[in-house]
Amino acid sequence: MILIVLKAQIRPEKRAEWLAGIEQYTAAVRSEPGNVSFDYYQNGGDENAFVIVEVFADSAAGDAHVATAHAQEFFPFMATVVAAKPQINYQNLEGEAWSEMAEVTPVD
């Protein structure tokens, strides 16, 4: 499984453009055959700081993702809206993408 976490600081004047672009990109990535999940989150303390969490079934799915037309279009777009170079945490891990958290069980 491939786990990718990106941190991006968006230029305040580009926020609306970013939100439209990331929504469209999210839908496209989620439709990829090897995509397990793709989500983005706004920082609670900074409306222009975002985190993207991507999970792919394996490295082949990750490689296929980067080669898609929507990824090749999104990367240059992202360069026009970020305030600084995004940070990335890329992990190639064994096992399933998600498992249940042992420490928390819902109560009624």
PDB file of N, CA, C and O in Angstrom, residues 19-40 52 54-56 61 64-75:
ATOM      1  N   LEU A  19      -9.925  25.644  -4.044  1.00  0.00           N
ATOM      2  CA  LEU A  19     -11.038  24.789  -3.627  1.00  0.00           C
ATOM      3  C   LEU A  19     -11.746  24.171  -4.830  1.00  0.00           C
ATOM      4  O   LEU A  19     -12.094  22.989  -4.802  1.00  0.00           O
ATOM      5  N   ALA A  20     -11.941  24.937  -5.880  1.00  0.00           N
ATOM      6  CA  ALA A  20     -12.567  24.395  -7.093  1.00  0.00           C
ATOM      7  C   ALA A  20     -11.669  23.338  -7.725  1.00  0.00           C
ATOM      8  O   ALA A  20     -12.140  22.267  -8.135  1.00  0.00           O
ATOM      9  N   GLY A  21     -10.380  23.606  -7.794  1.00  0.00           N
ATOM     10  CA  GLY A  21      -9.439  22.666  -8.407  1.00  0.00           C
ATOM     11  C   GLY A  21      -9.279  21.382  -7.621  1.00  0.00           C
ATOM     12  O   GLY A  21      -9.273  20.293  -8.198  1.00  0.00           O
ATOM     13  N   ILE A  22      -9.179  21.476  -6.292  1.00  0.00           N
ATOM     14  CA  ILE A  22      -8.976  20.271  -5.489  1.00  0.00           C
ATOM     15  C   ILE A  22     -10.243  19.418  -5.462  1.00  0.00           C
ATOM     16  O   ILE A  22     -10.170  18.192  -5.407  1.00  0.00           O
ATOM     17  N   GLU A  23     -11.415  20.041  -5.526  1.00  0.00           N
ATOM     18  CA  GLU A  23     -12.664  19.261  -5.602  1.00  0.00           C
ATOM     19  C   GLU A  23     -12.705  18.430  -6.880  1.00  0.00           C
ATOM     20  O   GLU A  23     -13.020  17.244  -6.855  1.00  0.00           O
ATOM     21  N   GLN A  24     -12.386  19.053  -7.986  1.00  0.00           N
ATOM     22  CA  GLN A  24     -12.382  18.362  -9.278  1.00  0.00           C
ATOM     23  C   GLN A  24     -11.327  17.251  -9.291  1.00  0.00           C
ATOM     24  O   GLN A  24     -11.581  16.133  -9.741  1.00  0.00           O
ATOM     25  N   TYR A  25     -10.154  17.548  -8.759  1.00  0.00           N
ATOM     26  CA  TYR A  25      -9.074  16.567  -8.719  1.00  0.00           C
ATOM     27  C   TYR A  25      -9.432  15.391  -7.816  1.00  0.00           C
ATOM     28  O   TYR A  25      -9.159  14.240  -8.147  1.00  0.00           O
ATOM     29  N   THR A  26     -10.039  15.676  -6.687  1.00  0.00           N
ATOM     30  CA  THR A  26     -10.454  14.621  -5.756  1.00  0.00           C
ATOM     31  C   THR A  26     -11.375  13.627  -6.452  1.00  0.00           C
ATOM     32  O   THR A  26     -11.184  12.406  -6.341  1.00  0.00           O
ATOM     33  N   ALA A  27     -12.365  14.121  -7.165  1.00  0.00           N
ATOM     34  CA  ALA A  27     -13.298  13.236  -7.876  1.00  0.00           C
ATOM     35  C   ALA A  27     -12.559  12.382  -8.902  1.00  0.00           C
ATOM     36  O   ALA A  27     -12.829  11.176  -9.024  1.00  0.00           O
ATOM     37  N   ALA A  28     -11.632  12.974  -9.615  1.00  0.00           N
ATOM     38  CA  ALA A  28     -10.884  12.230 -10.639  1.00  0.00           C
ATOM     39  C   ALA A  28     -10.008  11.150 -10.008  1.00  0.00           C
ATOM     40  O   ALA A  28      -9.978  10.010 -10.484  1.00  0.00           O
ATOM     41  N   VAL A  29      -9.299  11.482  -8.937  1.00  0.00           N
ATOM     42  CA  VAL A  29      -8.412  10.508  -8.296  1.00  0.00           C
ATOM     43  C   VAL A  29      -9.222   9.365  -7.690  1.00  0.00           C
ATOM     44  O   VAL A  29      -8.854   8.199  -7.802  1.00  0.00           O
ATOM     45  N   ARG A  30     -10.336   9.689  -7.061  1.00  0.00           N
ATOM     46  CA  ARG A  30     -11.169   8.647  -6.457  1.00  0.00           C
ATOM     47  C   ARG A  30     -11.698   7.653  -7.479  1.00  0.00           C
ATOM     48  O   ARG A  30     -12.037   6.528  -7.122  1.00  0.00           O
ATOM     49  N   SER A  31     -11.761   8.042  -8.742  1.00  0.00           N
ATOM     50  CA  SER A  31     -12.262   7.146  -9.788  1.00  0.00           C
ATOM     51  C   SER A  31     -11.183   6.217 -10.342  1.00  0.00           C
ATOM     52  O   SER A  31     -11.479   5.318 -11.123  1.00  0.00           O
ATOM     53  N   GLU A  32      -9.933   6.416  -9.933  1.00  0.00           N
ATOM     54  CA  GLU A  32      -8.845   5.569 -10.424  1.00  0.00           C
ATOM     55  C   GLU A  32      -8.978   4.148  -9.860  1.00  0.00           C
ATOM     56  O   GLU A  32      -9.304   3.985  -8.682  1.00  0.00           O
ATOM     57  N   PRO A  33      -8.704   3.116 -10.683  1.00  0.00           N
ATOM     58  CA  PRO A  33      -8.859   1.732 -10.223  1.00  0.00           C
ATOM     59  C   PRO A  33      -8.022   1.372  -8.989  1.00  0.00           C
ATOM     60  O   PRO A  33      -8.475   0.632  -8.133  1.00  0.00           O
ATOM     61  N   GLY A  34      -6.824   1.888  -8.847  1.00  0.00           N
ATOM     62  CA  GLY A  34      -5.958   1.525  -7.731  1.00  0.00           C
ATOM     63  C   GLY A  34      -6.056   2.441  -6.526  1.00  0.00           C
ATOM     64  O   GLY A  34      -5.330   2.279  -5.547  1.00  0.00           O
ATOM     65  N   ASN A  35      -6.971   3.423  -6.571  1.00  0.00           N
ATOM     66  CA  ASN A  35      -7.108   4.345  -5.457  1.00  0.00           C
ATOM     67  C   ASN A  35      -7.944   3.711  -4.357  1.00  0.00           C
ATOM     68  O   ASN A  35      -9.033   3.214  -4.605  1.00  0.00           O
ATOM     69  N   VAL A  36      -7.418   3.721  -3.135  1.00  0.00           N
ATOM     70  CA  VAL A  36      -8.147   3.222  -1.968  1.00  0.00           C
ATOM     71  C   VAL A  36      -8.922   4.370  -1.328  1.00  0.00           C
ATOM     72  O   VAL A  36     -10.097   4.226  -0.987  1.00  0.00           O
ATOM     73  N   SER A  37      -8.273   5.516  -1.181  1.00  0.00           N
ATOM     74  CA  SER A  37      -8.956   6.697  -0.654  1.00  0.00           C
ATOM     75  C   SER A  37      -8.160   7.946  -1.009  1.00  0.00           C
ATOM     76  O   SER A  37      -6.955   7.890  -1.236  1.00  0.00           O
ATOM     77  N   PHE A  38      -8.872   9.063  -1.063  1.00  0.00           N
ATOM     78  CA  PHE A  38      -8.267  10.361  -1.336  1.00  0.00           C
ATOM     79  C   PHE A  38      -9.129  11.402  -0.632  1.00  0.00           C
ATOM     80  O   PHE A  38     -10.320  11.524  -0.911  1.00  0.00           O
ATOM     81  N   ASP A  39      -8.535  12.126   0.298  1.00  0.00           N
ATOM     82  CA  ASP A  39      -9.264  13.139   1.056  1.00  0.00           C
ATOM     83  C   ASP A  39      -8.371  14.361   1.263  1.00  0.00           C
ATOM     84  O   ASP A  39      -7.144  14.228   1.309  1.00  0.00           O
ATOM     85  N   TYR A  40      -9.000  15.510   1.399  1.00  0.00           N
ATOM     86  CA  TYR A  40      -8.243  16.710   1.733  1.00  0.00           C
ATOM     87  C   TYR A  40      -8.940  17.408   2.890  1.00  0.00           C
ATOM     88  O   TYR A  40     -10.150  17.306   3.061  1.00  0.00           O
ATOM     89  N   ILE A  52      -3.545  16.780   2.302  1.00  0.00           N
ATOM     90  CA  ILE A  52      -4.138  15.796   1.388  1.00  0.00           C
ATOM     91  C   ILE A  52      -3.626  14.428   1.815  1.00  0.00           C
ATOM     92  O   ILE A  52      -2.423  14.248   2.007  1.00  0.00           O
ATOM     93  N   GLU A  54      -3.622  10.535   0.603  1.00  0.00           N
ATOM     94  CA  GLU A  54      -3.860   9.657  -0.541  1.00  0.00           C
ATOM     95  C   GLU A  54      -3.424   8.240  -0.186  1.00  0.00           C
ATOM     96  O   GLU A  54      -2.356   8.057   0.388  1.00  0.00           O
ATOM     97  N   VAL A  55      -4.242   7.261  -0.534  1.00  0.00           N
ATOM     98  CA  VAL A  55      -3.877   5.862  -0.323  1.00  0.00           C
ATOM     99  C   VAL A  55      -4.124   5.112  -1.627  1.00  0.00           C
ATOM    100  O   VAL A  55      -5.213   5.194  -2.205  1.00  0.00           O
ATOM    101  N   PHE A  56      -3.094   4.386  -2.073  1.00  0.00           N
ATOM    102  CA  PHE A  56      -3.186   3.571  -3.275  1.00  0.00           C
ATOM    103  C   PHE A  56      -2.895   2.117  -2.930  1.00  0.00           C
ATOM    104  O   PHE A  56      -2.151   1.835  -1.986  1.00  0.00           O
ATOM    105  N   ALA A  61      -0.220   1.162  -8.673  1.00  0.00           N
ATOM    106  CA  ALA A  61      -1.356   2.092  -8.673  1.00  0.00           C
ATOM    107  C   ALA A  61      -0.876   3.523  -8.452  1.00  0.00           C
ATOM    108  O   ALA A  61      -1.391   4.460  -9.069  1.00  0.00           O
ATOM    109  N   ALA A  64       0.663   4.650 -11.704  1.00  0.00           N
ATOM    110  CA  ALA A  64      -0.404   4.917 -12.676  1.00  0.00           C
ATOM    111  C   ALA A  64      -1.081   6.248 -12.367  1.00  0.00           C
ATOM    112  O   ALA A  64      -1.426   7.009 -13.282  1.00  0.00           O
ATOM    113  N   HIS A  65      -1.258   6.538 -11.089  1.00  0.00           N
ATOM    114  CA  HIS A  65      -1.882   7.800 -10.682  1.00  0.00           C
ATOM    115  C   HIS A  65      -1.082   8.999 -11.198  1.00  0.00           C
ATOM    116  O   HIS A  65      -1.642   9.924 -11.785  1.00  0.00           O
ATOM    117  N   VAL A  66       0.222   8.987 -10.971  1.00  0.00           N
ATOM    118  CA  VAL A  66       1.063  10.112 -11.374  1.00  0.00           C
ATOM    119  C   VAL A  66       1.047  10.302 -12.893  1.00  0.00           C
ATOM    120  O   VAL A  66       1.189  11.420 -13.380  1.00  0.00           O
ATOM    121  N   ALA A  67       0.818   9.228 -13.628  1.00  0.00           N
ATOM    122  CA  ALA A  67       0.822   9.298 -15.094  1.00  0.00           C
ATOM    123  C   ALA A  67      -0.520   9.733 -15.691  1.00  0.00           C
ATOM    124  O   ALA A  67      -0.595   9.997 -16.885  1.00  0.00           O
ATOM    125  N   THR A  68      -1.581   9.831 -14.869  1.00  0.00           N
ATOM    126  CA  THR A  68      -2.893  10.201 -15.411  1.00  0.00           C
ATOM    127  C   THR A  68      -2.886  11.630 -15.935  1.00  0.00           C
ATOM    128  O   THR A  68      -2.104  12.472 -15.479  1.00  0.00           O
ATOM    129  N   ALA A  69      -3.786  11.896 -16.857  1.00  0.00           N
ATOM    130  CA  ALA A  69      -3.913  13.249 -17.405  1.00  0.00           C
ATOM    131  C   ALA A  69      -4.305  14.238 -16.313  1.00  0.00           C
ATOM    132  O   ALA A  69      -3.779  15.362 -16.261  1.00  0.00           O
ATOM    133  N   HIS A  70      -5.209  13.823 -15.411  1.00  0.00           N
ATOM    134  CA  HIS A  70      -5.637  14.766 -14.371  1.00  0.00           C
ATOM    135  C   HIS A  70      -4.502  15.101 -13.401  1.00  0.00           C
ATOM    136  O   HIS A  70      -4.412  16.237 -12.942  1.00  0.00           O
ATOM    137  N   ALA A  71      -3.627  14.155 -13.094  1.00  0.00           N
ATOM    138  CA  ALA A  71      -2.477  14.463 -12.238  1.00  0.00           C
ATOM    139  C   ALA A  71      -1.498  15.379 -12.972  1.00  0.00           C
ATOM    140  O   ALA A  71      -0.987  16.350 -12.399  1.00  0.00           O
ATOM    141  N   GLN A  72      -1.247  15.094 -14.240  1.00  0.00           N
ATOM    142  CA  GLN A  72      -0.325  15.908 -15.023  1.00  0.00           C
ATOM    143  C   GLN A  72      -0.840  17.333 -15.199  1.00  0.00           C
ATOM    144  O   GLN A  72      -0.051  18.265 -15.338  1.00  0.00           O
ATOM    145  N   GLU A  73      -2.158  17.516 -15.151  1.00  0.00           N
ATOM    146  CA  GLU A  73      -2.745  18.858 -15.216  1.00  0.00           C
ATOM    147  C   GLU A  73      -2.771  19.523 -13.840  1.00  0.00           C
ATOM    148  O   GLU A  73      -2.620  20.739 -13.733  1.00  0.00           O
ATOM    149  N   PHE A  74      -3.003  18.712 -12.795  1.00  0.00           N
ATOM    150  CA  PHE A  74      -3.144  19.272 -11.449  1.00  0.00           C
ATOM    151  C   PHE A  74      -1.828  19.809 -10.898  1.00  0.00           C
ATOM    152  O   PHE A  74      -1.819  20.861 -10.237  1.00  0.00           O
ATOM    153  N   PHE A  75      -0.721  19.129 -11.136  1.00  0.00           N
ATOM    154  CA  PHE A  75       0.563  19.568 -10.573  1.00  0.00           C
ATOM    155  C   PHE A  75       0.923  20.991 -11.022  1.00  0.00           C
ATOM    156  O   PHE A  75       1.266  21.834 -10.181  1.00  0.00           O
TER     157      PHE A  75
END
